[in-house]
C-alpha positions as a printed NumPy array, in Angstrom:
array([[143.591, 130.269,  29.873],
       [144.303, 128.111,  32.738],
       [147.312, 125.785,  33.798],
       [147.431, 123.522,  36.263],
       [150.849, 122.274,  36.241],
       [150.58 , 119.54 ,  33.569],
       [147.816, 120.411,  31.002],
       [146.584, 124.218,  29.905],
       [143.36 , 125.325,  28.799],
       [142.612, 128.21 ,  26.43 ],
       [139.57 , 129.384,  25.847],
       [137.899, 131.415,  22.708],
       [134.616, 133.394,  22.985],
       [134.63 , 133.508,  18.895],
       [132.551, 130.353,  18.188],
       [133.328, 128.849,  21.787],
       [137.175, 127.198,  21.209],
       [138.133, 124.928,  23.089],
       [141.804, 124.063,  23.232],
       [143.546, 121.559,  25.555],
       [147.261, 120.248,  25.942],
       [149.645, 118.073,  27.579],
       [152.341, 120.413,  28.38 ],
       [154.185, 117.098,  30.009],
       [153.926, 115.655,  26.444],
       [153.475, 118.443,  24.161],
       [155.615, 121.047,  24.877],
       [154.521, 122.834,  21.762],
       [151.347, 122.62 ,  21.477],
       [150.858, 120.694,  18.684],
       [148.012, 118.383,  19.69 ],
       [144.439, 119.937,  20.566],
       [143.013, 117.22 ,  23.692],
       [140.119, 119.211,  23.438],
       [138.433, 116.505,  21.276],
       [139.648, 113.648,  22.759],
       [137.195, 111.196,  24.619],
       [139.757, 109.897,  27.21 ],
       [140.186, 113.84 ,  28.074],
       [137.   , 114.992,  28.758],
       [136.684, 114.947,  32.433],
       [139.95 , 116.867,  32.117],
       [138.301, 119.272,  30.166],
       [135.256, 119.944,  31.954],
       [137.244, 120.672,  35.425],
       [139.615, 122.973,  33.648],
       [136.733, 125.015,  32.395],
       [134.765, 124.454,  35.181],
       [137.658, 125.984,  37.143],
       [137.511, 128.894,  34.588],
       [134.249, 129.664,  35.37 ],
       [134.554, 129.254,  38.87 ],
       [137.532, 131.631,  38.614],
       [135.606, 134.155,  36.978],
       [132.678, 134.408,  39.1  ],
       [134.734, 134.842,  42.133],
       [136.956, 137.496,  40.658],
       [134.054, 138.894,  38.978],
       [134.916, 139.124,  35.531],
       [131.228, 138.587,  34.162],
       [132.82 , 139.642,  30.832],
       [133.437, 135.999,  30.357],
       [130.524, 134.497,  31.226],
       [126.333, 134.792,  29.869],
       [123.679, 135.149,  31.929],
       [123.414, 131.514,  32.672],
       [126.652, 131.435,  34.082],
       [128.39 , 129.051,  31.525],
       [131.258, 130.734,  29.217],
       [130.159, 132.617,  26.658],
       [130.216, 131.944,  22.571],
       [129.598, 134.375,  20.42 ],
       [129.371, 133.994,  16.701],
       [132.622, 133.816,  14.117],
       [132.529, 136.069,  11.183],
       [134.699, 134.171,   8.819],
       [133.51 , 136.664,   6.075],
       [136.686, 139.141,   8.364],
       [138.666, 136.315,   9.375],
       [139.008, 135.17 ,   5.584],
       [140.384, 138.485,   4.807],
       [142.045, 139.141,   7.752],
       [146.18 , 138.702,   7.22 ],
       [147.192, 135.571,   8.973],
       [148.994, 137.492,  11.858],
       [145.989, 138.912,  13.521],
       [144.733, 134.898,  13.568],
       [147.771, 133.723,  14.918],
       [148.064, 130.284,  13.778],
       [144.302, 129.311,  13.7  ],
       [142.926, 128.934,  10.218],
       [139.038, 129.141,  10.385]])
């Protein structure tokens, strides 16, 4: 996750989330930028500042070998049994 005053970035390794807000005008989250066309060069220098962060605090758990974040596969066989407070509000 990473904040930068006006919009936050959260990240999921579980099929490679990306989530993106306008705290300024979405205080609750409601509306995922992530998406959004007029957002993306938002959304690349938020996770390019992830990364970056990463690499120079060394947390290579983050990241694959190629330095990009890493995605690893969802198993919606568990998360369709799973009860819906170990999802949080995500529905997959």
């Amino acid at each position: 996750m990473a904040f930068d005053g006006r919009y936050k970035y959260c990240y999921s390794e579980s099929g490679g989330i990306e989530e993106l807000y306008d705290l300024k005008k979405d205080k609750n989250e409601l509306r995922n930028l992530s998406k959004n066309r007029s957002c993306k060069n938002k959304l690349k220098s938020m996770r390019t500042y992830v990364i970056e962060w990463c690499k120079k605090n060394r947390d290579s758990n983050m990241l694959d070998n190629k330095g990009k974040l890493k995605i690893s596969k969802i198993d919606v066989k568990y998360f369709r049994k799973a009860p819906e407070k170990v999802l949080g509000w995500r529905k997959y």
